[in-house]
């Protein structure tokens, strides 16, 4: 078990917040030079508009909502490792920090599986940390809180959680704040977040706020950079194209043609109104559309040209902007229902795999790393935060493995590959197909295995199995 002093040191580190007392002196005083006036970084220009565009721009809404909904639906888990000595404590620390991509996720899950088999891993079913992640707050469900978090991260590159604590000071809830609400971030000499929205102003200590940020490489110590900012021009181009088409259908306050008297004839106002009234009364309506009209004098007619969307290539322009938005987001088009010629079931299945591995996992790993480093130590140094991988298993690969060695899978496992329920009598877990004629047998000891006539075949070599097969053929 970790000593009380060690646990207190870890908890104190979590309570430090973004900066520590020595932050201004660290890195040769660089942080003190970046924030000389004790004023933190303000939101980037247009942050509120980029976040608000989610409700107005259709393709931005479609892509961001798909990613955020899938992100929010992932199940989070909390596990506690029993550290035994300094060596085990070092391994626990390495396990907590292991992450970043899909390969690291697999390595962490493999390590957790081995610790569970060794009895050194305890799944935690009830904990204030899980209450925070799953329960959200009194206004939002946990699902809604995680979805809003993912939207803020994608649209603006950062989001903020205001911690809600119990009477004992334990974090039990979180309130996500839009990036534009945070008017200033902390500095080494002013360790407060300044929050401003409408008439409310507040100074919140950095120990009470979790800051998830996708760092901007041009200034990694300031505000984040999101996809909404990178795609601002493309999103506005598509939006203005849609508004232009809408305005055309609203007629743009422009008539189809103009009727006027040819010189030297003129019309006075009563005569013009009379002619206009007669024209409408005789030609308005479906059945009067082609009715002839006779005039007693020469009149001029000027026709206004109609907008030609084909010449403007408006359809191609909107398709191009749509594809660019989807590609920059990294979402396979099949996930959004964009089906092109040549798509088949294999490409659609692969799209789900690519979406989970290259879109969801990096976002989940970034949030998990921040929570593991900044939140979990407030509870216990032995806790490891994890989540259920959204990447589905390769069913084709498992089927090929089963075809090569069919006796390695039980009957229930074969039925699971076919999406069937286990056998009703419960014996499917102990029945394995035999390589000798693919017969089924049971060792009878509850462990399952290969058997023939009461003989255990699990430890036989290939030549021995071949000899038994020949003997079986002769006996027939």
Tab-separated table of C-alpha atoms in Angstrom:
chain	number	residue	atom	x	y	z
A	1	UNK	CA	0.000	0.000	0.000
A	2	UNK	CA	1.149	3.551	-0.715
A	3	UNK	CA	2.181	5.442	2.388
A	4	UNK	CA	-0.013	8.234	3.707
A	5	UNK	CA	2.724	10.760	3.025
A	6	UNK	CA	3.016	9.670	-0.604
A	7	UNK	CA	-0.722	9.872	-1.101
A	8	UNK	CA	-0.804	13.341	0.445
A	9	UNK	CA	1.974	14.501	-1.876
A	10	UNK	CA	0.096	13.236	-4.936
A	11	UNK	CA	-3.132	14.884	-3.765
A	12	UNK	CA	-1.279	18.137	-3.114
A	13	UNK	CA	0.118	18.018	-6.649
A	14	UNK	CA	-3.401	17.707	-8.023
A	15	UNK	CA	-4.484	20.708	-5.956
A	16	UNK	CA	-1.719	22.880	-7.352
A	17	UNK	CA	-3.670	23.655	-10.513
A	18	UNK	CA	-2.082	24.930	-13.708
A	19	UNK	CA	0.909	26.586	-12.017
A	20	UNK	CA	2.903	26.037	-8.848
A	21	UNK	CA	4.701	28.466	-6.572
A	22	UNK	CA	7.937	27.861	-8.448
A	23	UNK	CA	6.417	28.210	-11.931
A	24	UNK	CA	7.632	31.794	-12.358
A	25	UNK	CA	11.210	30.679	-11.698
A	26	UNK	CA	11.116	27.503	-13.772
A	27	UNK	CA	12.501	27.317	-17.320
A	28	UNK	CA	14.867	30.226	-16.637
A	29	UNK	CA	11.970	32.524	-15.790
A	30	UNK	CA	10.281	32.051	-19.165
A	31	UNK	CA	6.749	31.856	-17.757
A	32	UNK	CA	7.230	35.054	-15.793
A	33	UNK	CA	8.392	36.742	-18.995
A	34	UNK	CA	5.423	35.454	-21.027
A	35	UNK	CA	2.960	36.910	-18.493
A	36	UNK	CA	4.735	40.018	-17.199
A	37	UNK	CA	1.613	41.904	-16.178
A	38	UNK	CA	-0.085	39.012	-14.370
A	39	UNK	CA	-2.759	39.043	-17.081
A	40	UNK	CA	-3.747	35.734	-18.626
A	41	UNK	CA	-4.584	35.006	-22.237
A	42	UNK	CA	-8.018	36.171	-23.458
A	43	UNK	CA	-10.228	34.136	-25.818
A	44	UNK	CA	-9.237	34.177	-29.463
A	45	UNK	CA	-11.180	36.564	-31.655
A	46	UNK	CA	-14.391	35.027	-32.953
A	47	UNK	CA	-14.494	32.227	-30.358
A	48	UNK	CA	-18.149	32.819	-29.518
A	49	UNK	CA	-19.139	32.862	-33.192
A	50	UNK	CA	-17.271	29.636	-33.972
A	51	UNK	CA	-18.904	27.786	-31.090
A	52	UNK	CA	-22.296	29.277	-31.949
A	53	UNK	CA	-21.937	28.244	-35.601
A	54	UNK	CA	-22.689	24.670	-34.488
A	55	UNK	CA	-26.360	25.647	-34.306
A	56	UNK	CA	-26.417	27.428	-37.692
A	57	UNK	CA	-24.150	25.645	-40.201
A	58	UNK	CA	-25.499	22.249	-41.327
A	59	UNK	CA	-22.274	20.431	-42.234
A	60	UNK	CA	-20.459	21.757	-39.179
A	61	UNK	CA	-23.359	20.532	-37.064
A	62	UNK	CA	-23.451	17.141	-38.786
A	63	UNK	CA	-19.731	16.367	-38.424
A	64	UNK	CA	-19.221	17.831	-34.947
A	65	UNK	CA	-22.398	16.238	-33.593
A	66	UNK	CA	-21.456	12.808	-34.956
A	67	UNK	CA	-18.015	12.917	-33.330
A	68	UNK	CA	-19.240	14.407	-30.052
A	69	UNK	CA	-22.118	11.923	-29.714
A	70	UNK	CA	-19.801	8.962	-30.288
A	71	UNK	CA	-17.269	10.434	-27.848
A	72	UNK	CA	-19.912	10.901	-25.158
A	73	UNK	CA	-21.282	7.359	-25.563
A	74	UNK	CA	-17.997	5.683	-24.555
A	75	UNK	CA	-18.121	3.962	-21.160
A	76	UNK	CA	-15.546	5.068	-18.581
A	77	UNK	CA	-14.049	2.725	-15.994
A	78	UNK	CA	-12.095	3.206	-12.786
A	79	UNK	CA	-9.666	0.619	-11.442
A	80	UNK	CA	-7.486	0.444	-8.357
A	81	UNK	CA	-4.123	-1.341	-8.343
A	82	UNK	CA	-2.673	-2.824	-5.183
A	83	UNK	CA	0.906	-1.486	-5.118
A	84	UNK	CA	3.307	-3.771	-3.235
A	85	UNK	CA	6.569	-1.963	-2.700
A	86	UNK	CA	8.445	0.694	-4.645
A	87	UNK	CA	8.735	-1.402	-7.829
A	88	UNK	CA	4.978	-1.882	-8.067
A	89	UNK	CA	4.394	1.828	-7.388
A	90	UNK	CA	6.648	2.686	-10.342
A	91	UNK	CA	4.711	0.267	-12.559
A	92	UNK	CA	1.414	1.840	-11.463
A	93	UNK	CA	2.718	5.293	-12.361
A	94	UNK	CA	3.832	4.023	-15.772
A	95	UNK	CA	0.433	2.404	-16.283
A	96	UNK	CA	-1.355	5.652	-15.431
A	97	UNK	CA	0.718	7.580	-17.963
A	98	UNK	CA	0.496	4.972	-20.725
A	99	UNK	CA	-1.652	6.355	-23.519
A	100	UNK	CA	-1.779	8.598	-26.529
A	101	UNK	CA	-2.892	6.425	-29.439
A	102	UNK	CA	-4.524	3.121	-30.285
A	103	UNK	CA	-1.321	1.103	-29.769
A	104	UNK	CA	-0.898	2.591	-26.299
A	105	UNK	CA	-4.563	1.847	-25.582
A	106	UNK	CA	-4.044	-1.810	-26.485
A	107	UNK	CA	-0.892	-1.974	-24.365
A	108	UNK	CA	-2.681	-0.451	-21.386
A	109	UNK	CA	-5.628	-2.834	-21.719
A	110	UNK	CA	-3.233	-5.787	-21.977
A	111	UNK	CA	-1.430	-4.664	-18.856
A	112	UNK	CA	-4.704	-4.167	-16.997
A	113	UNK	CA	-5.820	-7.647	-18.066
A	114	UNK	CA	-2.644	-9.249	-16.710
A	115	UNK	CA	-2.957	-7.389	-13.408
A	116	UNK	CA	-6.575	-8.504	-13.125
A	117	UNK	CA	-5.635	-12.139	-13.669
A	118	UNK	CA	-2.915	-11.804	-11.042
A	119	UNK	CA	-5.441	-10.467	-8.540
A	120	UNK	CA	-3.672	-7.115	-8.252
A	121	UNK	CA	-6.377	-5.088	-9.968
A	122	UNK	CA	-9.697	-4.108	-8.368
A	123	UNK	CA	-12.527	-2.767	-10.560
A	124	UNK	CA	-14.153	0.172	-8.774
A	125	UNK	CA	-17.916	0.162	-9.224
A	126	UNK	CA	-18.844	3.159	-7.049
A	127	UNK	CA	-16.656	6.219	-6.575
A	128	UNK	CA	-17.013	10.034	-6.566
A	129	UNK	CA	-14.813	10.184	-9.676
A	130	UNK	CA	-17.280	7.951	-11.535
A	131	UNK	CA	-20.129	10.075	-10.201
A	132	UNK	CA	-18.455	13.110	-11.754
A	133	UNK	CA	-17.913	11.460	-15.148
A	134	UNK	CA	-21.230	9.621	-15.345
A	135	UNK	CA	-23.484	11.942	-13.351
A	136	UNK	CA	-22.402	15.302	-14.735
A	137	UNK	CA	-24.158	17.962	-12.644
A	138	UNK	CA	-27.629	18.928	-11.503
A	139	UNK	CA	-28.383	20.589	-14.861
A	140	UNK	CA	-26.700	18.188	-17.316
A	141	UNK	CA	-26.545	14.438	-17.466
A	142	UNK	CA	-23.099	12.884	-17.740
A	143	UNK	CA	-23.764	12.108	-21.401
A	144	UNK	CA	-24.667	15.726	-22.151
A	145	UNK	CA	-21.665	17.031	-20.217
A	146	UNK	CA	-19.242	14.813	-22.141
A	147	UNK	CA	-20.863	15.769	-25.460
A	148	UNK	CA	-20.571	19.501	-24.752
A	149	UNK	CA	-16.947	18.932	-23.765
A	150	UNK	CA	-16.197	17.215	-27.079
A	151	UNK	CA	-17.954	19.987	-29.029
A	152	UNK	CA	-15.929	22.707	-27.325
A	153	UNK	CA	-12.700	20.807	-27.950
A	154	UNK	CA	-13.406	20.369	-31.666
A	155	UNK	CA	-14.854	23.789	-32.369
A	156	UNK	CA	-12.479	25.971	-30.351
A	157	UNK	CA	-9.734	23.619	-29.167
A	158	UNK	CA	-10.371	23.975	-25.433
A	159	UNK	CA	-12.981	23.633	-22.742
A	160	UNK	CA	-13.195	24.219	-19.000
A	161	UNK	CA	-14.759	22.189	-16.196
A	162	UNK	CA	-15.745	24.010	-13.028
A	163	UNK	CA	-15.470	21.495	-10.181
A	164	UNK	CA	-18.376	20.921	-7.836
A	165	UNK	CA	-17.258	19.650	-4.420
A	166	UNK	CA	-19.050	17.890	-1.607
A	167	UNK	CA	-19.046	19.079	1.981
A	168	UNK	CA	-15.767	17.206	2.483
A	169	UNK	CA	-14.126	18.948	-0.452
A	170	UNK	CA	-14.282	15.909	-2.775
A	171	UNK	CA	-15.056	16.669	-6.451
A	172	UNK	CA	-18.428	15.116	-7.257
A	173	UNK	CA	-19.568	17.062	-10.316
A	174	UNK	CA	-18.372	19.252	-13.169
A	175	UNK	CA	-19.863	22.226	-15.015
A	176	UNK	CA	-18.478	22.756	-18.539
A	177	UNK	CA	-17.881	26.402	-19.482
A	178	UNK	CA	-17.688	27.650	-23.096
A	179	UNK	CA	-14.232	28.959	-24.039
A	180	UNK	CA	-15.473	32.512	-24.652
A	181	UNK	CA	-16.775	32.710	-21.069
A	182	UNK	CA	-13.224	32.476	-19.718
A	183	UNK	CA	-11.946	36.008	-20.196
A	184	UNK	CA	-8.443	35.294	-18.847
A	185	UNK	CA	-6.425	32.222	-17.909
A	186	UNK	CA	-4.124	31.975	-14.848
A	187	UNK	CA	-0.550	33.198	-14.680
A	188	UNK	CA	2.236	32.238	-12.242
A	189	UNK	CA	1.543	35.411	-10.253
A	190	UNK	CA	-2.257	35.482	-10.626
A	191	UNK	CA	-3.526	31.929	-10.324
A	192	UNK	CA	-7.175	32.601	-11.123
A	193	UNK	CA	-9.472	32.068	-14.075
A	194	UNK	CA	-11.481	35.200	-14.808
A	195	UNK	CA	-14.951	34.149	-15.963
A	196	UNK	CA	-17.325	36.642	-17.549
A	197	UNK	CA	-20.764	36.069	-19.054
A	198	UNK	CA	-23.478	38.696	-19.403
A	199	UNK	CA	-23.602	40.482	-16.055
A	200	UNK	CA	-21.701	37.860	-14.078
A	201	UNK	CA	-18.005	38.218	-13.287
A	202	UNK	CA	-15.966	35.792	-11.200
A	203	UNK	CA	-12.410	34.970	-10.151
A	204	UNK	CA	-12.071	31.179	-9.841
A	205	UNK	CA	-8.881	29.612	-8.417
A	206	UNK	CA	-7.084	27.361	-10.869
A	207	UNK	CA	-7.409	24.489	-8.388
A	208	UNK	CA	-11.173	24.579	-8.967
A	209	UNK	CA	-11.033	24.443	-12.743
A	210	UNK	CA	-9.996	21.726	-15.183
A	211	UNK	CA	-8.624	23.126	-18.448
A	212	UNK	CA	-8.666	20.754	-21.428
A	213	UNK	CA	-6.719	22.345	-24.251
A	214	UNK	CA	-5.461	21.429	-27.711
A	215	UNK	CA	-2.362	23.591	-27.609
A	216	UNK	CA	-1.711	26.091	-30.377
A	217	UNK	CA	1.882	25.470	-31.560
A	218	UNK	CA	2.420	29.184	-32.236
A	219	UNK	CA	1.898	29.860	-28.502
A	220	UNK	CA	1.431	26.627	-26.534
A	221	UNK	CA	1.062	28.560	-23.247
A	222	UNK	CA	-1.984	30.546	-24.391
A	223	UNK	CA	-5.413	29.455	-25.664
A	224	UNK	CA	-6.262	26.402	-27.739
A	225	UNK	CA	-6.731	25.931	-31.473
A	226	UNK	CA	-9.725	24.024	-32.813
A	227	UNK	CA	-11.036	22.788	-36.120
A	228	UNK	CA	-13.679	25.509	-36.253
A	229	UNK	CA	-10.983	28.131	-36.551
A	230	UNK	CA	-9.023	26.180	-39.169
A	231	UNK	CA	-12.151	25.730	-41.311
A	232	UNK	CA	-13.588	29.218	-40.796
A	233	UNK	CA	-13.301	30.288	-44.455
A	234	UNK	CA	-14.661	27.009	-45.828
A	235	UNK	CA	-17.585	27.033	-43.419
A	236	UNK	CA	-18.477	30.627	-44.231
A	237	UNK	CA	-18.179	29.972	-47.979
A	238	UNK	CA	-20.674	27.129	-47.753
A	239	UNK	CA	-22.974	29.183	-45.537
A	240	UNK	CA	-22.907	32.192	-47.869
A	241	UNK	CA	-23.565	29.933	-50.862
A	242	UNK	CA	-26.661	28.618	-49.107
A	243	UNK	CA	-27.795	32.143	-48.220
A	244	UNK	CA	-27.265	33.291	-51.803
A	245	UNK	CA	-29.481	30.476	-53.131
A	246	UNK	CA	-32.094	31.310	-50.511
A	247	UNK	CA	-32.045	34.956	-51.549
A	248	UNK	CA	-32.537	34.009	-55.192
A	249	UNK	CA	-35.658	32.040	-54.307
A	250	UNK	CA	-36.875	35.046	-52.326
A	251	UNK	CA	-36.649	36.960	-55.644
A	252	UNK	CA	-34.090	39.475	-54.381
A	253	UNK	CA	-36.786	42.188	-54.726
A	254	UNK	CA	-36.291	42.000	-58.498
A	255	UNK	CA	-39.137	41.548	-61.060
A	256	UNK	CA	-38.902	39.208	-64.047
A	257	UNK	CA	-39.534	42.032	-66.551
A	258	UNK	CA	-40.223	45.733	-66.766
A	259	UNK	CA	-42.892	47.344	-69.019
A	260	UNK	CA	-42.398	50.946	-70.097
A	261	UNK	CA	-43.776	53.300	-72.825
A	262	UNK	CA	-41.565	53.938	-75.806
A	263	UNK	CA	-40.777	57.547	-76.597
A	264	UNK	CA	-42.348	59.908	-77.359
A	265	UNK	CA	-45.307	58.306	-75.560
A	266	UNK	CA	-45.605	58.790	-71.815
A	267	UNK	CA	-47.772	57.537	-68.995
A	268	UNK	CA	-49.060	59.542	-66.149
A	269	UNK	CA	-49.460	57.929	-62.750
A	270	UNK	CA	-53.185	57.085	-62.989
A	271	UNK	CA	-52.670	55.554	-66.424
A	272	UNK	CA	-49.729	53.480	-65.210
A	273	UNK	CA	-51.706	52.158	-62.258
A	274	UNK	CA	-54.670	51.329	-64.516
A	275	UNK	CA	-52.456	49.376	-66.927
A	276	UNK	CA	-50.841	47.518	-64.053
A	277	UNK	CA	-54.234	46.598	-62.612
A	278	UNK	CA	-55.524	45.361	-65.969
A	279	UNK	CA	-52.378	43.326	-66.561
A	280	UNK	CA	-52.706	41.540	-63.213
A	281	UNK	CA	-56.427	40.934	-63.549
A	282	UNK	CA	-56.026	39.428	-67.025
A	283	UNK	CA	-52.817	37.419	-66.640
A	284	UNK	CA	-52.464	36.286	-63.012
A	285	UNK	CA	-53.270	32.649	-62.332
A	286	UNK	CA	-52.436	29.331	-63.982
A	287	UNK	CA	-55.126	29.435	-66.705
A	288	UNK	CA	-54.281	33.016	-67.733
A	289	UNK	CA	-50.523	32.505	-67.993
A	290	UNK	CA	-50.511	32.261	-71.822
A	291	UNK	CA	-53.430	34.552	-72.553
A	292	UNK	CA	-52.793	36.996	-75.404
A	293	UNK	CA	-52.958	40.743	-74.879
A	294	UNK	CA	-53.414	43.500	-77.478
A	295	UNK	CA	-52.018	46.997	-77.129
A	296	UNK	CA	-52.989	50.218	-78.885
A	297	UNK	CA	-49.471	51.624	-78.766
A	298	UNK	CA	-45.901	50.382	-78.819
A	299	UNK	CA	-44.485	49.480	-75.418
A	300	UNK	CA	-41.037	48.375	-74.354
A	301	UNK	CA	-40.338	45.277	-72.262
A	302	UNK	CA	-37.037	44.722	-70.502
A	303	UNK	CA	-36.467	41.185	-69.194
A	304	UNK	CA	-34.063	40.594	-66.303
A	305	UNK	CA	-31.743	37.635	-66.653
A	306	UNK	CA	-32.323	34.729	-64.273
A	307	UNK	CA	-29.582	33.364	-62.032
A	308	UNK	CA	-27.987	30.287	-63.587
A	309	UNK	CA	-26.750	27.990	-60.833
A	310	UNK	CA	-25.183	25.682	-63.416
A	311	UNK	CA	-22.923	28.444	-64.679
A	312	UNK	CA	-22.023	29.396	-61.116
A	313	UNK	CA	-21.243	25.693	-60.386
A	314	UNK	CA	-23.009	26.146	-57.074
A	315	UNK	CA	-23.600	22.414	-56.597
A	316	UNK	CA	-19.953	21.571	-57.238
A	317	UNK	CA	-18.846	24.372	-54.913
A	318	UNK	CA	-20.992	23.136	-52.028
A	319	UNK	CA	-19.918	19.530	-52.550
A	320	UNK	CA	-16.267	20.596	-52.554
A	321	UNK	CA	-16.652	22.566	-49.320
A	322	UNK	CA	-18.543	19.669	-47.726
A	323	UNK	CA	-15.840	17.153	-48.629
A	324	UNK	CA	-13.097	19.459	-47.400
A	325	UNK	CA	-14.820	19.966	-44.045
A	326	UNK	CA	-15.317	16.215	-43.598
A	327	UNK	CA	-11.740	15.378	-44.612
A	328	UNK	CA	-10.164	17.955	-42.315
A	329	UNK	CA	-12.254	16.580	-39.451
A	330	UNK	CA	-10.936	13.130	-40.340
A	331	UNK	CA	-14.379	11.496	-40.455
A	332	UNK	CA	-14.941	8.881	-43.178
A	333	UNK	CA	-17.764	10.122	-45.435
A	334	UNK	CA	-19.673	6.844	-45.046
A	335	UNK	CA	-20.208	7.659	-41.350
A	336	UNK	CA	-22.220	10.714	-42.448
A	337	UNK	CA	-24.222	8.794	-45.034
A	338	UNK	CA	-22.208	10.085	-48.006
A	339	UNK	CA	-22.209	7.057	-50.301
A	340	UNK	CA	-20.298	7.252	-53.559
A	341	UNK	CA	-20.090	4.944	-56.536
A	342	UNK	CA	-17.972	1.915	-55.691
A	343	UNK	CA	-18.885	1.818	-51.997
A	344	UNK	CA	-19.725	-1.602	-50.648
A	345	UNK	CA	-20.189	-3.295	-47.325
A	346	UNK	CA	-16.452	-3.739	-46.834
A	347	UNK	CA	-15.714	-0.033	-47.229
A	348	UNK	CA	-18.556	0.902	-44.884
A	349	UNK	CA	-17.298	-1.570	-42.271
A	350	UNK	CA	-13.774	-0.208	-42.619
A	351	UNK	CA	-15.165	3.333	-42.247
A	352	UNK	CA	-16.486	2.462	-38.779
A	353	UNK	CA	-13.071	1.056	-37.830
A	354	UNK	CA	-11.214	4.148	-39.094
A	355	UNK	CA	-13.678	6.463	-37.346
A	356	UNK	CA	-13.185	4.748	-33.993
A	357	UNK	CA	-9.407	4.346	-34.232
A	358	UNK	CA	-8.320	7.648	-35.783
A	359	UNK	CA	-11.100	10.019	-34.670
A	360	UNK	CA	-12.428	8.829	-31.309
A	361	UNK	CA	-9.399	7.223	-29.664
A	362	UNK	CA	-7.062	10.265	-29.957
A	363	UNK	CA	-9.736	12.505	-28.413
A	364	UNK	CA	-10.471	10.019	-25.637
A	365	UNK	CA	-6.776	9.589	-24.884
A	366	UNK	CA	-6.254	13.350	-24.635
A	367	UNK	CA	-9.132	13.744	-22.164
A	368	UNK	CA	-8.093	10.635	-20.203
A	369	UNK	CA	-4.532	11.938	-19.825
A	370	UNK	CA	-5.780	15.285	-18.501
A	371	UNK	CA	-8.185	13.640	-16.042
A	372	UNK	CA	-5.576	11.125	-14.880
A	373	UNK	CA	-3.019	13.855	-14.257
A	374	UNK	CA	-5.215	16.674	-12.957
A	375	UNK	CA	-8.278	15.078	-11.346
A	376	UNK	CA	-7.782	11.447	-10.329
A	377	UNK	CA	-4.918	12.133	-7.840
A	378	UNK	CA	-7.338	14.181	-5.756
A	379	UNK	CA	-9.021	10.881	-4.867
A	380	UNK	CA	-6.281	8.226	-4.641
A	381	UNK	CA	-2.829	7.664	-6.147
A	382	UNK	CA	-3.693	4.015	-6.859
A	383	UNK	CA	-6.553	4.742	-9.235
A	384	UNK	CA	-6.247	4.182	-12.973
A	385	UNK	CA	-8.821	5.816	-15.235
A	386	UNK	CA	-9.722	3.891	-18.361
A	387	UNK	CA	-12.520	3.477	-20.877
A	388	UNK	CA	-13.989	0.728	-23.029
A	389	UNK	CA	-12.325	0.824	-26.430
A	390	UNK	CA	-14.718	2.063	-29.147
A	391	UNK	CA	-12.750	0.121	-31.789
A	392	UNK	CA	-14.712	-2.980	-32.709
A	393	UNK	CA	-12.920	-6.281	-33.003
A	394	UNK	CA	-12.030	-7.430	-36.487
A	395	UNK	CA	-14.643	-10.124	-37.020
A	396	UNK	CA	-13.059	-11.269	-40.287
A	397	UNK	CA	-9.688	-11.756	-38.591
A	398	UNK	CA	-11.213	-13.794	-35.750
A	399	UNK	CA	-13.134	-15.892	-38.260
A	400	UNK	CA	-9.935	-16.649	-40.191
A	401	UNK	CA	-8.182	-17.631	-36.957
A	402	UNK	CA	-11.049	-19.947	-36.137
A	403	UNK	CA	-10.875	-21.543	-39.574
A	404	UNK	CA	-7.175	-22.300	-39.169
A	405	UNK	CA	-7.650	-23.821	-35.708
A	406	UNK	CA	-11.342	-24.581	-35.230
A	407	UNK	CA	-10.689	-26.660	-32.114
A	408	UNK	CA	-9.335	-23.572	-30.301
A	409	UNK	CA	-12.854	-22.118	-29.901
A	410	UNK	CA	-15.687	-23.574	-27.883
A	411	UNK	CA	-19.198	-24.071	-29.249
A	412	UNK	CA	-20.437	-20.960	-27.446
A	413	UNK	CA	-17.561	-18.928	-28.901
A	414	UNK	CA	-18.445	-20.147	-32.392
A	415	UNK	CA	-22.078	-19.239	-31.765
A	416	UNK	CA	-21.004	-15.787	-30.554
A	417	UNK	CA	-19.200	-15.231	-33.869
A	418	UNK	CA	-22.499	-15.946	-35.558
A	419	UNK	CA	-24.321	-13.576	-33.151
A	420	UNK	CA	-26.217	-16.477	-31.583
A	421	UNK	CA	-26.983	-17.064	-27.917
A	422	UNK	CA	-25.060	-19.724	-25.922
A	423	UNK	CA	-26.521	-23.199	-25.675
A	424	UNK	CA	-29.404	-23.411	-23.256
A	425	UNK	CA	-27.953	-26.305	-21.223
A	426	UNK	CA	-24.770	-24.351	-20.467
A	427	UNK	CA	-22.475	-27.026	-21.905
A	428	UNK	CA	-21.448	-24.964	-24.900
A	429	UNK	CA	-18.537	-23.478	-22.976
A	430	UNK	CA	-17.050	-26.986	-22.435
A	431	UNK	CA	-17.583	-28.357	-25.945
A	432	UNK	CA	-14.782	-28.014	-28.498
A	433	UNK	CA	-14.682	-29.325	-32.080
A	434	UNK	CA	-12.086	-32.070	-32.476
A	435	UNK	CA	-9.668	-32.136	-35.385
A	436	UNK	CA	-10.412	-35.894	-35.793
A	437	UNK	CA	-13.521	-35.683	-37.960
A	438	UNK	CA	-14.618	-32.489	-36.164
A	439	UNK	CA	-16.395	-34.475	-33.443
A	440	UNK	CA	-17.477	-32.852	-30.170
A	441	UNK	CA	-16.283	-34.043	-26.821
A	442	UNK	CA	-16.088	-33.028	-23.166
A	443	UNK	CA	-13.408	-33.964	-20.624
A	444	UNK	CA	-16.144	-34.123	-18.000
A	445	UNK	CA	-14.183	-32.160	-15.404
A	446	UNK	CA	-15.822	-28.812	-16.135
A	447	UNK	CA	-12.672	-27.399	-17.737
A	448	UNK	CA	-13.470	-28.238	-21.338
A	449	UNK	CA	-10.998	-29.588	-23.874
A	450	UNK	CA	-10.394	-32.095	-26.636
A	451	UNK	CA	-11.329	-35.673	-25.860
A	452	UNK	CA	-12.000	-38.927	-27.657
A	453	UNK	CA	-13.286	-41.920	-25.859
A	454	UNK	CA	-12.320	-40.478	-22.499
A	455	UNK	CA	-8.760	-39.730	-23.676
A	456	UNK	CA	-7.390	-36.173	-23.274
A	457	UNK	CA	-6.106	-34.933	-26.643
A	458	UNK	CA	-5.085	-31.445	-25.561
A	459	UNK	CA	-1.417	-32.342	-25.015
A	460	UNK	CA	-0.853	-34.540	-28.086
A	461	UNK	CA	1.422	-33.554	-30.921
A	462	UNK	CA	0.361	-33.365	-34.551
A	463	UNK	CA	1.848	-36.779	-35.498
A	464	UNK	CA	0.170	-38.375	-32.492
A	465	UNK	CA	-3.180	-36.887	-33.474
A	466	UNK	CA	-2.636	-38.190	-37.018
A	467	UNK	CA	-1.927	-41.694	-35.700
A	468	UNK	CA	-5.090	-41.636	-33.617
A	469	UNK	CA	-7.071	-40.513	-36.642
A	470	UNK	CA	-5.756	-43.437	-38.706
A	471	UNK	CA	-6.606	-45.814	-35.848
A	472	UNK	CA	-10.113	-44.383	-35.729
A	473	UNK	CA	-10.508	-44.863	-39.486
A	474	UNK	CA	-9.411	-48.505	-39.257
A	475	UNK	CA	-11.836	-49.227	-36.424
A	476	UNK	CA	-14.716	-48.019	-38.626
